[in-house]
mmCIF file of N, CA and C in Angstrom:
data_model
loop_
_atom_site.group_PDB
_atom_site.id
_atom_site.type_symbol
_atom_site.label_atom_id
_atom_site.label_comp_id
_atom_site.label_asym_id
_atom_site.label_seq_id
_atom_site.Cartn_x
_atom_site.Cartn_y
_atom_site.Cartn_z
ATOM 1 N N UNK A 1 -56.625 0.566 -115.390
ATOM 2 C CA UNK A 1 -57.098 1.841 -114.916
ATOM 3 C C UNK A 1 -58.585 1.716 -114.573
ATOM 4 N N UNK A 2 -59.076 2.268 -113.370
ATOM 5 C CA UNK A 2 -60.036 2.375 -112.790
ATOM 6 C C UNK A 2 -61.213 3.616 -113.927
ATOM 7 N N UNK A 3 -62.253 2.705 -114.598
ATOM 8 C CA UNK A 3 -63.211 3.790 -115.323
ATOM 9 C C UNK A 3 -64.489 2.964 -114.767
ATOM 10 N N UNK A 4 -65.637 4.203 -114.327
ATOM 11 C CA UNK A 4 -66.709 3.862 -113.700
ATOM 12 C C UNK A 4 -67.847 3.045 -114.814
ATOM 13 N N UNK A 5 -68.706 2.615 -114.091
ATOM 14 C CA UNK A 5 -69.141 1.365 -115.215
ATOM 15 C C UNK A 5 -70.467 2.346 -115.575
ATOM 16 N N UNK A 6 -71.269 3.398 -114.990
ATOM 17 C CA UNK A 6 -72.059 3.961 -115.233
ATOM 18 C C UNK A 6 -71.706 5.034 -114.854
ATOM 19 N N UNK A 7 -72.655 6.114 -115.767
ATOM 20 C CA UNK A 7 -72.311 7.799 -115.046
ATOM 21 C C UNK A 7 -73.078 7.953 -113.699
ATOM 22 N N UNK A 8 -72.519 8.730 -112.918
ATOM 23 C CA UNK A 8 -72.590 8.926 -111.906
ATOM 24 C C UNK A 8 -73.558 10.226 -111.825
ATOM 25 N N UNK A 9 -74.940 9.918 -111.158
ATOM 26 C CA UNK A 9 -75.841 10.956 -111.399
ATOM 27 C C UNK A 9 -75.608 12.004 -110.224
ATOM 28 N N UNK A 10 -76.449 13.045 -110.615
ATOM 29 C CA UNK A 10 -75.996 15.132 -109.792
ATOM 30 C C UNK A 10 -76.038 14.325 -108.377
ATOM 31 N N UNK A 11 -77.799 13.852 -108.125
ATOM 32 C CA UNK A 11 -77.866 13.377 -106.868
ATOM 33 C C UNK A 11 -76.814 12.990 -105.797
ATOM 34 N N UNK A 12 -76.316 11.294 -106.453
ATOM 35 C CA UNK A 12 -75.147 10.440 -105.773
ATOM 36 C C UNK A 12 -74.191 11.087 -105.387
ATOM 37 N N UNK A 13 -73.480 12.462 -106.754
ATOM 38 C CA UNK A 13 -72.662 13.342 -106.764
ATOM 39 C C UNK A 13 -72.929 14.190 -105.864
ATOM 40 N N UNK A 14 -73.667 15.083 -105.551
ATOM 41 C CA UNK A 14 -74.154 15.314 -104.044
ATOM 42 C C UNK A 14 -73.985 15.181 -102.817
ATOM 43 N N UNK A 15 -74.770 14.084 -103.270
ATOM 44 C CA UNK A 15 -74.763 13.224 -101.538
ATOM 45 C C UNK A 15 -73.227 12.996 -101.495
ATOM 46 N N UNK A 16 -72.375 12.644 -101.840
ATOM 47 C CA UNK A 16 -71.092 11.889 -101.653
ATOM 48 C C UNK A 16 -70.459 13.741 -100.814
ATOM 49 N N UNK A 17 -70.679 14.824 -101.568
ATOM 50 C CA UNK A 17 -69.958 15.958 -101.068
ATOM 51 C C UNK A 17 -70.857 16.782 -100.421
ATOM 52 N N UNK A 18 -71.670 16.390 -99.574
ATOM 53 C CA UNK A 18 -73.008 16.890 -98.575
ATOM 54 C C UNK A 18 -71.904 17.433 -97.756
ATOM 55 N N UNK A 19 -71.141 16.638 -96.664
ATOM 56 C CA UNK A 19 -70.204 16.665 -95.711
ATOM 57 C C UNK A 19 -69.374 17.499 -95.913
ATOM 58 N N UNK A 20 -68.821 18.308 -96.757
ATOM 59 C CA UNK A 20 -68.123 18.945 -97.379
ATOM 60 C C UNK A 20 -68.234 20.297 -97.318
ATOM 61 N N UNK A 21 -68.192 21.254 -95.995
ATOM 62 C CA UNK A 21 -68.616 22.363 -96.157
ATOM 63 C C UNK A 21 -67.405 23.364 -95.152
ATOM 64 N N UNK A 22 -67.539 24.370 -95.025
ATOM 65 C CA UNK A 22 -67.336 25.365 -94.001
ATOM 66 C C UNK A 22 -67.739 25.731 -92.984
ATOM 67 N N UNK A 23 -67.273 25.830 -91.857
ATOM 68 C CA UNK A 23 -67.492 25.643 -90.469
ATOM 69 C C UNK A 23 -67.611 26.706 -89.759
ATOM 70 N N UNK A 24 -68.375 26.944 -89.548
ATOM 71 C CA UNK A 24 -68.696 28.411 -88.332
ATOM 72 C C UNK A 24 -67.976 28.450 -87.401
ATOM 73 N N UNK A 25 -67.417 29.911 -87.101
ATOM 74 C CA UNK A 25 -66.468 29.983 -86.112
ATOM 75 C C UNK A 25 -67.391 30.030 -84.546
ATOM 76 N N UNK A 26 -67.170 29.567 -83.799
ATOM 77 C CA UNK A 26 -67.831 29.670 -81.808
ATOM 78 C C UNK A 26 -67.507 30.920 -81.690
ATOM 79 N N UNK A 27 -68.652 31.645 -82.148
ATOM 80 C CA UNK A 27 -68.524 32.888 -81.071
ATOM 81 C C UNK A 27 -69.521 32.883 -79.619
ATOM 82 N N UNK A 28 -68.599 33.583 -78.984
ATOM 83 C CA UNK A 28 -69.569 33.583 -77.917
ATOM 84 C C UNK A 28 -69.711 35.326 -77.040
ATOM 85 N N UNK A 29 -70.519 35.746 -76.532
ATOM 86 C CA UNK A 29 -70.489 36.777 -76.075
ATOM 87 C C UNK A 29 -69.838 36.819 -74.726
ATOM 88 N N UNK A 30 -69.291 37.959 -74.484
ATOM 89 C CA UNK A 30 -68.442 38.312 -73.328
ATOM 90 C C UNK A 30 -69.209 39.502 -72.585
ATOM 91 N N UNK A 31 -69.656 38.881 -71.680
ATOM 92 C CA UNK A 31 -70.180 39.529 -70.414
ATOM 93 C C UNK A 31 -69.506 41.077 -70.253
ATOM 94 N N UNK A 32 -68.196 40.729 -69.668
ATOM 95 C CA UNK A 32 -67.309 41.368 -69.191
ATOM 96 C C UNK A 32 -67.067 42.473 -70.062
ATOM 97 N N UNK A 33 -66.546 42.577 -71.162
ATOM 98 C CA UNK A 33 -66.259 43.594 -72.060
ATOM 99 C C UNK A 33 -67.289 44.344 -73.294
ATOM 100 N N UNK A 34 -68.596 43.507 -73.422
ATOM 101 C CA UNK A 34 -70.260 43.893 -74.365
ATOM 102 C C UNK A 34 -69.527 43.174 -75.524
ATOM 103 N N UNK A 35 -68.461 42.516 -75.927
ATOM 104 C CA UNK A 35 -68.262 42.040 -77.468
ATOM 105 C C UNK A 35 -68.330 40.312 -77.531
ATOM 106 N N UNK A 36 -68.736 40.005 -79.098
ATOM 107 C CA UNK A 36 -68.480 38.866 -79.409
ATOM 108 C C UNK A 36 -67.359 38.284 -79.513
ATOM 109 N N UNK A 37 -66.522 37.253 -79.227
ATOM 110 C CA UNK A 37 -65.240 36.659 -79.121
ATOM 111 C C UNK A 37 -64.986 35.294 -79.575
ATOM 112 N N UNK A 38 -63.511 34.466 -80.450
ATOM 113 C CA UNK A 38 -63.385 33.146 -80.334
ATOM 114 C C UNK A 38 -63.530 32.875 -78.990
ATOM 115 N N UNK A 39 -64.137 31.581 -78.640
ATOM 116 C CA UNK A 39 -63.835 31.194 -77.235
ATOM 117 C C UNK A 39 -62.367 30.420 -77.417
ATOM 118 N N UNK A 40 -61.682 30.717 -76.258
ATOM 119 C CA UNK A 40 -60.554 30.143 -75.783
ATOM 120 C C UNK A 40 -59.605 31.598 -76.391
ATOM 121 N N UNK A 41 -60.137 32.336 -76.672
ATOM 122 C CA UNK A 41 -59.122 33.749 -77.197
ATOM 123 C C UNK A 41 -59.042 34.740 -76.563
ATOM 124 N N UNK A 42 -58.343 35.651 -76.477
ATOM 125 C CA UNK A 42 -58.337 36.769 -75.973
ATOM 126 C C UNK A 42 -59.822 37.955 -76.563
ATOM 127 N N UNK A 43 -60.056 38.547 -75.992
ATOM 128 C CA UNK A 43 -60.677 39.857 -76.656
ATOM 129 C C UNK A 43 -60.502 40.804 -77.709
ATOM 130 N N UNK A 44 -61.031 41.458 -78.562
ATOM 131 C CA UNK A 44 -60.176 42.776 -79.146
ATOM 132 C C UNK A 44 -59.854 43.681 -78.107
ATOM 133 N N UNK A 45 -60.631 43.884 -76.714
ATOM 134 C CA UNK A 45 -59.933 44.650 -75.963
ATOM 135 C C UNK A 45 -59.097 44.088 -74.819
ATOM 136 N N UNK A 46 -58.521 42.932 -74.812
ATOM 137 C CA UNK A 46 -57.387 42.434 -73.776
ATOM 138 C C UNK A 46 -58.026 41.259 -72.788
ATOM 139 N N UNK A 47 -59.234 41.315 -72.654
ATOM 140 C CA UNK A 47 -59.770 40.474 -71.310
ATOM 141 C C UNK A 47 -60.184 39.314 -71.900
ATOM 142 N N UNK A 48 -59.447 38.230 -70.798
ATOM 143 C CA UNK A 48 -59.589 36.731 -71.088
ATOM 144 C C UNK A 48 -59.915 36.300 -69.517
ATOM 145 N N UNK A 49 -61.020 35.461 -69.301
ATOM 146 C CA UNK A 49 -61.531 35.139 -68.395
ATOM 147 C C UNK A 49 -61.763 36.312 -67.255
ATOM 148 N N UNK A 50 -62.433 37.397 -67.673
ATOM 149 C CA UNK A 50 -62.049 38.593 -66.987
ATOM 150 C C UNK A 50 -61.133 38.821 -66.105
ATOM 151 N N UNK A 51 -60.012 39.073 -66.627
ATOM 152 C CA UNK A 51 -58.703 39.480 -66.496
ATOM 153 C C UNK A 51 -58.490 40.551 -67.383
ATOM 154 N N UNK A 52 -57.714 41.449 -67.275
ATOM 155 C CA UNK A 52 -56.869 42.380 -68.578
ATOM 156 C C UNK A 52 -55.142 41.511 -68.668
ATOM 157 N N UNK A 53 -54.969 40.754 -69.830
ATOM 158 C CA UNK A 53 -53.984 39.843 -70.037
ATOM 159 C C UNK A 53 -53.380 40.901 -70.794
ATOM 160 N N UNK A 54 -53.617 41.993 -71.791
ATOM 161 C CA UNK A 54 -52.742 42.442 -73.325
ATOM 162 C C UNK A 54 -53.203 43.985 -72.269
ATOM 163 N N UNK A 55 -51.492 44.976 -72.200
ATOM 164 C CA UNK A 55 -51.863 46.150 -71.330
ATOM 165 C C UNK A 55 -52.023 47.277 -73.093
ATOM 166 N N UNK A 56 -53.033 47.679 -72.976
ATOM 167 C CA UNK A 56 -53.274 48.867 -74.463
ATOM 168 C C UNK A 56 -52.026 50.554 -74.355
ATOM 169 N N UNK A 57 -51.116 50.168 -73.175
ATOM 170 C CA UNK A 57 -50.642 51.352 -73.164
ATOM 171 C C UNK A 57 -49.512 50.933 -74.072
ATOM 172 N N UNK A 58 -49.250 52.109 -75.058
ATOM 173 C CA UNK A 58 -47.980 51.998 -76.187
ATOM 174 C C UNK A 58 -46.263 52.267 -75.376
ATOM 175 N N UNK A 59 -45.884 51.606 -75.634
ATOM 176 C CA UNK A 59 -44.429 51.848 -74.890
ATOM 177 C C UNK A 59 -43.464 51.499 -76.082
ATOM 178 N N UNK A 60 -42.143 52.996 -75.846
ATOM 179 C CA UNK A 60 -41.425 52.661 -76.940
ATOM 180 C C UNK A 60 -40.215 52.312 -76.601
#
């Protein structure tokens, strides 16, 4: 069985999980509609590459 030959100090411990984080989502602003958006997504209000792709009228 693998046991380390010295303790492993905060630092090393650290550095080894520096890389190790959470990633900000790309927002980007949309001209077309005044809101922030994923890029490559639709809108909250429907427009993707200014287009209206999603129609907001309810149909039953």
């Amino acid at each position: 069985m693998a046991v380390p030959k010295r303790k492993s100090s905060k630092q090393r411990k650290r550095q080894r999980r520096a890389h190790i984080k959470l990633a900000t989502p790309s927002m980007q602003f949309d001209v077309a509609t005044g809101e922030y958006r994923l890029s490559h997504h639709v809108s909250p209000s429907g427009m993707y590459k200014g287009e209206k792709v999603i129609d907001d009228s309810k149909e039953a």
